[in-house]
Structure formats: structure tokens, C-alpha cells
Tab-separated table of C-alpha atoms in Angstrom:
chain	number	residue	atom	x	y	z
Z	265	UNK	CA	-6.612	-30.653	6.881
Z	266	UNK	CA	-9.961	-28.908	6.463
Z	267	UNK	CA	-11.139	-30.752	9.592
Z	268	UNK	CA	-8.136	-29.348	11.484
Z	269	UNK	CA	-9.057	-25.834	10.388
Z	270	UNK	CA	-12.714	-26.395	11.250
Z	271	UNK	CA	-11.775	-27.836	14.630
Z	272	UNK	CA	-9.515	-24.890	15.415
Z	273	UNK	CA	-12.250	-22.437	14.423
Z	274	UNK	CA	-14.741	-24.279	16.625
Z	275	UNK	CA	-12.359	-24.029	19.582
Z	276	UNK	CA	-11.875	-20.349	18.859
Z	277	UNK	CA	-15.627	-19.770	18.820
Z	278	UNK	CA	-16.028	-21.641	22.108
Z	279	UNK	CA	-13.218	-19.676	23.756
Z	280	UNK	CA	-14.818	-16.410	22.692
Z	281	UNK	CA	-18.253	-17.480	23.916
Z	282	UNK	CA	-16.740	-18.542	27.255
Z	283	UNK	CA	-14.598	-15.375	27.486
Z	284	UNK	CA	-11.631	-17.649	28.148
Z	285	UNK	CA	-8.441	-15.774	27.262
Z	286	UNK	CA	-6.172	-18.780	27.741
Z	287	UNK	CA	-8.358	-20.969	25.540
Z	288	UNK	CA	-8.441	-18.180	22.949
Z	289	UNK	CA	-4.653	-18.168	22.782
Z	290	UNK	CA	-4.515	-21.942	22.477
Z	291	UNK	CA	-7.138	-21.964	19.720
Z	292	UNK	CA	-5.252	-19.258	17.840
Z	293	UNK	CA	-2.147	-21.447	17.969
Z	294	UNK	CA	-4.082	-24.418	16.619
Z	295	UNK	CA	-5.561	-22.333	13.816
Z	296	UNK	CA	-2.154	-20.963	12.866
Z	297	UNK	CA	-0.557	-24.397	12.795
Z	298	UNK	CA	-3.396	-25.863	10.728
Z	299	UNK	CA	-3.249	-22.933	8.333
Z	300	UNK	CA	0.468	-23.362	7.730
Z	301	UNK	CA	-0.147	-26.860	6.397
Z	302	UNK	CA	-3.319	-26.184	4.405
Z	303	UNK	CA	-3.421	-25.527	0.647
Z	304	UNK	CA	-4.930	-22.328	-0.714
Z	305	UNK	CA	-8.332	-23.828	-1.508
Z	306	UNK	CA	-8.807	-24.993	2.088
Z	307	UNK	CA	-7.757	-21.607	3.419
Z	308	UNK	CA	-10.272	-20.005	1.068
Z	309	UNK	CA	-12.982	-22.307	2.415
Z	310	UNK	CA	-12.279	-21.446	6.061
Z	311	UNK	CA	-11.702	-17.707	5.661
Z	312	UNK	CA	-15.406	-16.660	5.617
Z	313	UNK	CA	-15.840	-18.367	8.977
Z	314	UNK	CA	-12.735	-16.649	10.326
Z	315	UNK	CA	-14.031	-13.331	9.001
Z	316	UNK	CA	-17.346	-13.841	10.786
Z	317	UNK	CA	-15.464	-14.478	14.031
Z	318	UNK	CA	-13.316	-11.416	13.418
Z	319	UNK	CA	-16.400	-9.243	13.126
Z	320	UNK	CA	-17.437	-10.153	16.683
Z	321	UNK	CA	-14.159	-9.312	18.428
Z	322	UNK	CA	-13.008	-6.089	20.030
Z	323	UNK	CA	-10.016	-4.472	18.370
Z	324	UNK	CA	-7.428	-5.941	20.744
Z	325	UNK	CA	-8.195	-9.613	20.209
Z	326	UNK	CA	-9.400	-8.874	16.701
Z	327	UNK	CA	-6.033	-7.472	15.663
Z	328	UNK	CA	-4.403	-10.836	16.362
Z	329	UNK	CA	-6.919	-12.782	14.301
Z	330	UNK	CA	-6.837	-10.176	11.517
Z	331	UNK	CA	-3.077	-10.543	11.309
Z	332	UNK	CA	-3.393	-14.324	11.027
Z	333	UNK	CA	-6.123	-14.123	8.405
Z	334	UNK	CA	-4.012	-11.682	6.402
Z	335	UNK	CA	-1.240	-14.270	6.407
Z	336	UNK	CA	-3.711	-16.853	5.070
Z	337	UNK	CA	-4.569	-14.460	2.229
Z	338	UNK	CA	-0.864	-14.092	1.489
Z	339	UNK	CA	-0.713	-17.886	1.196
Z	340	UNK	CA	-3.384	-17.861	-1.501
Z	341	UNK	CA	-6.774	-17.636	0.204
Z	342	UNK	CA	-9.391	-15.460	-1.492
Z	343	UNK	CA	-9.146	-12.181	0.462
Z	344	UNK	CA	-12.695	-10.969	-0.270
Z	345	UNK	CA	-14.355	-12.073	3.021
Z	346	UNK	CA	-11.707	-10.250	5.052
Z	347	UNK	CA	-12.007	-6.836	3.481
Z	348	UNK	CA	-14.939	-5.465	5.468
Z	349	UNK	CA	-13.970	-6.724	8.960
Z	350	UNK	CA	-10.344	-5.662	8.474
Z	351	UNK	CA	-11.380	-2.225	7.233
Z	352	UNK	CA	-13.799	-1.827	10.148
Z	353	UNK	CA	-11.193	-2.841	12.711
Z	354	UNK	CA	-8.581	-0.597	11.121
Z	355	UNK	CA	-11.005	2.308	11.075
Z	356	UNK	CA	-11.847	1.889	14.761
Z	357	UNK	CA	-8.208	1.521	15.837
Z	358	UNK	CA	-7.317	4.602	13.818
Z	359	UNK	CA	-10.240	6.585	15.240
Z	360	UNK	CA	-9.052	5.846	18.759
Z	361	UNK	CA	-5.418	6.553	17.899
Z	362	UNK	CA	-6.364	9.950	16.482
Z	363	UNK	CA	-8.349	10.770	19.611
Z	364	UNK	CA	-5.413	9.689	21.772
Z	365	UNK	CA	-3.052	11.937	19.853
Z	366	UNK	CA	-5.451	14.859	20.211
Z	367	UNK	CA	-5.892	14.272	23.947
Z	368	UNK	CA	-2.136	13.889	24.423
Z	369	UNK	CA	-1.435	17.193	22.694
Z	370	UNK	CA	-4.204	18.881	24.675
Z	371	UNK	CA	-2.438	17.962	27.922
Z	372	UNK	CA	0.515	20.069	26.824
Z	373	UNK	CA	2.883	17.176	27.445
Z	374	UNK	CA	6.056	17.881	25.450
Z	375	UNK	CA	7.172	14.258	25.581
Z	376	UNK	CA	6.738	12.273	22.366
Z	377	UNK	CA	4.069	9.645	22.032
Z	378	UNK	CA	5.226	6.036	22.336
Z	379	UNK	CA	6.132	4.262	19.131
Z	380	UNK	CA	4.156	1.721	17.157
Z	381	UNK	CA	5.002	-1.213	19.413
Z	382	UNK	CA	4.393	-0.157	22.986
Z	383	UNK	CA	5.745	-2.018	25.980
Z	384	UNK	CA	3.461	-2.838	28.894
Z	385	UNK	CA	5.103	-0.015	30.830
Z	386	UNK	CA	4.504	2.479	28.003
Z	387	UNK	CA	0.906	1.324	27.630
Z	388	UNK	CA	0.249	1.797	31.346
Z	389	UNK	CA	1.957	5.186	31.252
Z	390	UNK	CA	-0.351	6.320	28.453
Z	391	UNK	CA	-3.412	5.223	30.420
Z	392	UNK	CA	-2.211	6.925	33.598
Z	393	UNK	CA	-1.393	10.160	31.785
Z	394	UNK	CA	-4.729	10.340	29.961
Z	395	UNK	CA	-6.993	9.094	32.746
Z	396	UNK	CA	-7.056	12.450	34.494
Z	397	UNK	CA	-8.513	14.186	31.452
Z	398	UNK	CA	-10.667	11.528	29.759
Z	399	UNK	CA	-11.261	8.956	32.495
Z	400	UNK	CA	-9.602	5.588	32.926
Z	401	UNK	CA	-12.042	3.590	30.789
Z	402	UNK	CA	-11.706	5.945	27.825
Z	403	UNK	CA	-7.947	6.167	28.355
Z	404	UNK	CA	-7.685	2.374	28.090
Z	405	UNK	CA	-9.837	2.339	24.962
Z	406	UNK	CA	-7.701	5.000	23.282
Z	407	UNK	CA	-4.476	3.293	24.311
Z	408	UNK	CA	-5.755	0.025	22.857
Z	409	UNK	CA	-6.362	1.784	19.549
Z	410	UNK	CA	-2.870	3.252	19.542
Z	411	UNK	CA	-1.311	-0.069	20.514
Z	412	UNK	CA	-3.131	-2.171	17.892
Z	413	UNK	CA	-3.130	0.221	14.937
Z	414	UNK	CA	0.029	-1.242	13.444
Z	415	UNK	CA	-1.387	-4.759	13.781
Z	416	UNK	CA	-4.533	-3.742	11.903
Z	417	UNK	CA	-2.700	-1.956	9.119
Z	418	UNK	CA	-0.556	-5.014	8.374
Z	419	UNK	CA	-3.388	-7.256	7.066
Z	420	UNK	CA	-4.871	-4.231	5.310
Z	421	UNK	CA	-1.642	-3.701	3.371
Z	422	UNK	CA	-1.649	-7.379	2.411
Z	423	UNK	CA	-5.217	-7.263	1.105
Z	424	UNK	CA	-4.602	-4.047	-0.815
Z	425	UNK	CA	-1.550	-5.519	-2.507
Z	426	UNK	CA	-3.123	-8.828	-3.418
Z	427	UNK	CA	-6.254	-7.767	-5.255
Z	428	UNK	CA	-6.997	-4.808	-7.510
Z	429	UNK	CA	-10.717	-5.102	-6.745
Z	430	UNK	CA	-9.942	-4.637	-3.044
Z	431	UNK	CA	-8.076	-1.433	-3.838
Z	432	UNK	CA	-10.985	-0.219	-5.956
Z	433	UNK	CA	-13.589	-0.548	-3.221
Z	434	UNK	CA	-11.750	-0.523	0.109
Z	435	UNK	CA	-14.237	0.649	2.760
Z	436	UNK	CA	-13.692	3.988	4.518
Z	437	UNK	CA	-10.786	4.826	2.199
Z	438	UNK	CA	-10.977	8.614	2.619
Z	439	UNK	CA	-11.253	8.468	6.410
Z	440	UNK	CA	-8.432	5.955	6.764
Z	441	UNK	CA	-6.193	7.904	4.396
Z	442	UNK	CA	-6.863	11.076	6.373
Z	443	UNK	CA	-5.856	9.223	9.519
Z	444	UNK	CA	-2.651	8.002	7.899
Z	445	UNK	CA	-1.697	11.552	6.977
Z	446	UNK	CA	-2.356	12.719	10.532
Z	447	UNK	CA	-0.552	9.906	12.332
Z	448	UNK	CA	2.281	8.882	10.017
Z	449	UNK	CA	4.895	11.003	11.795
Z	450	UNK	CA	4.121	9.183	15.049
Z	451	UNK	CA	3.507	5.752	13.468
Z	452	UNK	CA	5.833	5.644	10.422
Z	453	UNK	CA	4.717	2.237	9.159
Z	454	UNK	CA	1.434	3.877	8.146
Z	455	UNK	CA	3.316	5.248	5.141
Z	456	UNK	CA	2.965	1.783	3.568
Z	457	UNK	CA	-0.795	1.846	3.989
Z	458	UNK	CA	-0.967	5.458	2.863
Z	459	UNK	CA	0.862	4.587	-0.342
Z	460	UNK	CA	-1.430	1.669	-1.134
Z	461	UNK	CA	-4.544	3.769	-0.621
Z	462	UNK	CA	-3.309	6.145	-3.331
Z	463	UNK	CA	-2.344	3.507	-5.915
Z	464	UNK	CA	-3.842	4.223	-9.330
Z	465	UNK	CA	-5.428	1.348	-11.231
Z	466	UNK	CA	-6.601	1.552	-14.840
Z	467	UNK	CA	-5.189	5.080	-14.919
Z	468	UNK	CA	-4.444	6.638	-18.324
Z	469	UNK	CA	-1.257	8.654	-18.752
Z	470	UNK	CA	-0.173	10.841	-21.631
Z	471	UNK	CA	3.557	10.393	-22.198
Z	472	UNK	CA	5.556	12.842	-24.317
Z	473	UNK	CA	9.156	12.217	-25.346
Z	474	UNK	CA	10.503	15.692	-25.934
Z	475	UNK	CA	13.754	14.835	-27.799
Z	476	UNK	CA	11.993	12.785	-30.497
Z	477	UNK	CA	8.701	14.661	-30.528
Z	478	UNK	CA	6.809	11.420	-30.022
Z	479	UNK	CA	3.799	10.892	-27.802
Z	480	UNK	CA	2.005	7.911	-26.313
Z	481	UNK	CA	-1.071	6.944	-24.376
Z	482	UNK	CA	-0.495	4.303	-21.721
Z	483	UNK	CA	-2.512	2.760	-18.893
Z	484	UNK	CA	-0.966	1.957	-15.527
Z	485	UNK	CA	-2.076	-0.194	-12.608
Z	486	UNK	CA	-0.559	-1.355	-9.345
Z	487	UNK	CA	2.493	0.917	-9.317
Z	488	UNK	CA	3.707	1.699	-5.819
Z	489	UNK	CA	6.186	4.399	-6.774
Z	490	UNK	CA	7.730	6.207	-9.711
Z	491	UNK	CA	10.733	3.880	-9.757
Z	492	UNK	CA	8.312	1.267	-11.069
Z	493	UNK	CA	6.779	3.757	-13.472
Z	494	UNK	CA	10.214	4.712	-14.808
Z	495	UNK	CA	11.262	1.104	-15.409
Z	496	UNK	CA	8.000	0.113	-17.085
Z	497	UNK	CA	7.843	3.227	-19.249
Z	498	UNK	CA	11.312	2.494	-20.562
Z	499	UNK	CA	10.357	-1.112	-21.274
Z	500	UNK	CA	7.164	-0.102	-23.109
Z	501	UNK	CA	8.913	2.482	-25.295
Z	502	UNK	CA	11.962	0.359	-26.070
Z	503	UNK	CA	11.634	-0.856	-29.639
Z	504	UNK	CA	11.826	-0.069	-33.350
Z	505	UNK	CA	11.810	3.590	-34.304
Z	506	UNK	CA	9.794	2.740	-37.418
Z	507	UNK	CA	6.999	1.580	-35.103
Z	508	UNK	CA	6.990	4.924	-33.322
Z	509	UNK	CA	9.100	3.743	-30.389
Z	510	UNK	CA	12.410	5.074	-29.103
Z	511	UNK	CA	14.862	2.518	-30.436
Z	512	UNK	CA	17.194	0.374	-28.375
Z	513	UNK	CA	17.384	1.881	-24.889
Z	514	UNK	CA	19.858	-0.707	-23.641
Z	515	UNK	CA	17.591	-2.137	-20.973
Z	516	UNK	CA	18.107	-5.180	-18.809
Z	517	UNK	CA	14.842	-7.186	-19.034
Z	518	UNK	CA	15.271	-7.996	-15.344
Z	519	UNK	CA	14.337	-4.399	-14.508
Z	520	UNK	CA	10.880	-4.643	-16.060
Z	521	UNK	CA	10.325	-8.130	-14.649
Z	522	UNK	CA	10.952	-6.901	-11.113
Z	523	UNK	CA	8.785	-3.821	-11.701
Z	524	UNK	CA	5.947	-6.109	-12.811
Z	525	UNK	CA	5.541	-9.293	-10.796
Z	526	UNK	CA	8.875	-11.040	-10.238
Z	527	UNK	CA	9.004	-12.702	-6.796
Z	528	UNK	CA	11.178	-11.151	-4.072
Z	529	UNK	CA	13.836	-13.809	-4.500
Z	530	UNK	CA	14.476	-12.343	-7.963
Z	531	UNK	CA	15.006	-8.832	-6.636
Z	532	UNK	CA	18.538	-7.512	-6.644
Z	533	UNK	CA	21.099	-5.508	-8.503
Z	534	UNK	CA	20.640	-1.987	-9.767
Z	535	UNK	CA	18.105	-0.597	-12.223
Z	536	UNK	CA	19.059	2.386	-14.355
Z	537	UNK	CA	16.994	5.340	-15.516
Z	538	UNK	CA	16.786	6.421	-19.130
Z	539	UNK	CA	14.828	9.653	-18.735
Z	540	UNK	CA	14.368	12.790	-16.713
Z	541	UNK	CA	10.590	12.665	-16.154
Z	542	UNK	CA	8.695	15.918	-15.658
Z	543	UNK	CA	5.059	16.891	-15.345
Z	544	UNK	CA	3.183	19.213	-17.683
Z	545	UNK	CA	4.546	22.303	-15.909
Z	546	UNK	CA	8.136	21.157	-16.363
Z	547	UNK	CA	8.574	20.261	-12.677
Z	548	UNK	CA	10.575	17.098	-12.133
Z	549	UNK	CA	8.789	13.876	-11.260
Z	550	UNK	CA	10.883	12.286	-8.554
Z	551	UNK	CA	11.224	8.526	-8.590
Z	552	UNK	CA	10.601	8.484	-4.844
Z	553	UNK	CA	7.095	9.849	-5.422
Z	554	UNK	CA	3.995	8.050	-6.633
Z	555	UNK	CA	1.998	8.253	-9.860
Z	556	UNK	CA	-0.866	9.814	-7.886
Z	557	UNK	CA	1.435	12.774	-7.174
Z	558	UNK	CA	1.615	13.649	-10.892
Z	559	UNK	CA	-0.767	16.595	-11.354
Z	560	UNK	CA	-3.644	16.575	-13.799
Z	561	UNK	CA	-3.290	18.721	-16.906
Z	562	UNK	CA	-6.405	19.113	-19.032
Z	563	UNK	CA	-8.030	16.221	-17.167
Z	564	UNK	CA	-5.156	13.782	-17.550
Z	565	UNK	CA	-1.787	13.094	-15.982
Z	566	UNK	CA	1.043	14.020	-18.299
Z	567	UNK	CA	4.603	12.703	-18.133
Z	568	UNK	CA	7.218	14.480	-20.232
Z	569	UNK	CA	10.423	12.538	-20.825
Z	570	UNK	CA	13.582	14.609	-21.179
Z	571	UNK	CA	17.153	13.310	-21.490
Z	572	UNK	CA	18.645	12.400	-18.099
Z	573	UNK	CA	20.616	15.289	-16.642
Z	574	UNK	CA	22.646	12.905	-14.495
Z	575	UNK	CA	22.942	9.113	-14.169
Z	576	UNK	CA	19.963	7.696	-12.315
Z	577	UNK	CA	19.998	4.284	-10.662
Z	578	UNK	CA	18.181	2.565	-7.833
Z	579	UNK	CA	17.830	-0.769	-6.090
Z	580	UNK	CA	16.082	-3.188	-8.409
Z	581	UNK	CA	13.176	-4.160	-6.176
Z	582	UNK	CA	9.482	-3.421	-5.781
Z	583	UNK	CA	8.106	-1.407	-2.886
Z	584	UNK	CA	5.053	-3.657	-2.568
Z	585	UNK	CA	6.279	-7.166	-3.395
Z	586	UNK	CA	2.822	-8.762	-3.444
Z	587	UNK	CA	1.313	-6.203	-5.833
Z	588	UNK	CA	1.557	-6.754	-9.586
Z	589	UNK	CA	2.434	-3.644	-11.551
Z	590	UNK	CA	1.507	-3.064	-15.153
Z	591	UNK	CA	1.918	-0.466	-17.872
Z	592	UNK	CA	0.207	-0.983	-21.218
Z	593	UNK	CA	1.066	0.991	-24.338
Z	594	UNK	CA	-2.357	1.807	-25.795
Z	595	UNK	CA	-1.574	4.170	-28.642
Z	596	UNK	CA	1.268	5.902	-30.434
Z	597	UNK	CA	0.148	9.457	-31.090
Z	598	UNK	CA	0.290	10.802	-34.642
Z	599	UNK	CA	3.115	13.278	-35.100
Z	600	UNK	CA	0.821	16.316	-35.269
Z	601	UNK	CA	-1.073	15.342	-32.120
Z	602	UNK	CA	2.153	14.796	-30.199
Z	603	UNK	CA	3.476	18.152	-31.410
Z	604	UNK	CA	0.302	19.906	-30.268
Z	605	UNK	CA	0.666	18.472	-26.782
Z	606	UNK	CA	4.359	19.303	-26.603
Z	607	UNK	CA	3.519	22.896	-27.476
Z	608	UNK	CA	1.246	23.081	-24.422
Z	609	UNK	CA	3.590	21.733	-21.756
Z	610	UNK	CA	6.199	23.652	-19.842
Z	611	UNK	CA	9.859	23.711	-20.905
Z	612	UNK	CA	12.445	21.368	-19.479
Z	613	UNK	CA	13.930	22.556	-16.210
Z	614	UNK	CA	17.647	22.246	-15.570
Z	615	UNK	CA	17.167	22.733	-11.847
Z	616	UNK	CA	14.311	20.856	-10.151
Z	617	UNK	CA	11.547	22.893	-8.591
Z	618	UNK	CA	11.621	22.406	-4.825
């Protein structure tokens, strides 16, 4: 099978050298078919070569190969060789998309921008509309960025889910995140990428349980939202009171399994909340938010657990199915230390701050 992958890559390289679009498409089909049959170790062996090819392509053709290589990583290939070329392609597509949006607004055209997947007619309409102000060549370049941005963000979201080290050192993070914030209303799927770029890994939290007066230090990693945080906090604090925990919280172990690394086929049912989480000011921490949204208080993120003011439940799934979540209980605070922290934080709020 390695020979099939090598052969497909060789055909791809030849097609690119010959500038033969038809041969490029045929070689991509061969590479995809060979990759679907290959085990993870063979995909790992071929991926550096694919990444080298990817680095030579313009963003249009590159987006197709990046998407395929991302699928190989999802099937078990080591994602490391892909990180730089995918980040570079994503950055360039996003740069062009941001310029297109700016130029579009500058024209004073009240019509909305096309969506994430443009038709040929929409693509041509963008080029025609922009050509008068930026020239046809630049208009085509900007339209290509807009049209391929979603294709570039898809392999990026795969890589960011699969490997914590990728999240730790993803190139151009700040610039790409800024672009997500600017464009997400026009390209909503960027919210997935935006969320992954703000995931906290090896992040300490101080957790205070107001009703019992207990406090804990925990470390989180790979949590895509506060639904996950809620489920894993409950699982970590469920246990004997004599060990400083909160007793039997009546949890279904399936909730924590799904919040950690259970495969998508195990998703399902409803998870239930056991707390009303708040930050150090007393403002509610919404499950729909992310751990990165929790504000720092004296150089750490603080979660205060109050009794639930109403029944909380949510779909028992994981926002990023390929990303493993974890929450480790590091220390049970001595009673006096927990009391000192509880004296510093804001009171429980009956009505959430909006």
C-alpha cells in the first residue's frame, strides 16, 4: 500500500510540475483512494511528502490537498508535518478574505457577502463587483481567499483537536484568531476554529464549593466548552466527604466518559448539572461559554460552585469529538485556606449578570 501512496504522490508532483489540472484531479483521486486503505503508520510515512507538496501550491489547489491530508491525520497519521503548511495556507486565505470584506464594505454595497460555500455564479459576481475598485487580478485573488477559507479551516480544526502540542504552538495564532473574530458573522463555521484557538491546556483552576466551604485546585486541558468543565468537575469532586470531596452526587459515569474521550458512537442521552458555577465576582459561568472566558482573579481563574437554582441538563456529547478533555484534582485545600478564598469572592447571584 505504501507503493500506492508513493505512486499517487509521484503523479501529483508530475501534474503540478506540468501545470496539468486534469492530471492533478486524477492524482488526487488516486491519493485519496490509496489513503483510505492504508494503515496509520503508512499514512504517517507519506504525510511529510504530502506536506512538502502542499507548501508549493497556491491556496486554491492547496485547500483541496490540505483537506485530504487532514483526513489522513484523522485516520491516525502523525499531524506534525502538516501544521506549518496548513497554518500558512489558512493565514493567507484569511488575509485575503479580510481584505475582500473590507473592500466590499468600502463599496457601500448593502447586499450581504456570499456564504462559506460560493457557487460559480456568486464567485464571478464577487469578482465583477470588486474589479472596478481593486482590479480584476486582485479581485480574483481575494475571491479565492473567501471561497477557500472554509476548506482551510477544516484541516486546521482537525489538527488542533488531535494533538495538544499542536494547540500549544500553532503558527500565527493571534492573527488567525483576530481574523476569526472579524469574519465569523459572515463565515459562521469559523466559530469552531475560534473555539479551538482559545482552548486552555495545563490550565490551573481554583474551585470553591460555597455550601460546604471546601476548596480545590484542579488542572484542565482540552475542554471545548463549559458543559465539559461542568461534567468533569462533578466527576472529580464526587466521592467520600471524609476525603474532602462532596459525597455522592448521583452521577452517571457516562457523562464523564463522554466529556473525556468517549467516541462519538457513545454520545447520547442527557447530562445533568449539579452546580450553579460562578466566577470570582459572582457572575454566572454559562455552560455555553468556554473556560478561557472565566476571568482571572489574583492571577488565577476561579470557579465558585453554588447550588443549582434550576435544573440544568444538556445533550451528552462533546463539542470537539476528536479532542480529549481532562480535569485532574491536584489538591484539596485546607479548611482555613478555602475559607480565606471564599471570603474574597463575590456573593452568589440569584439573577445572572447580563
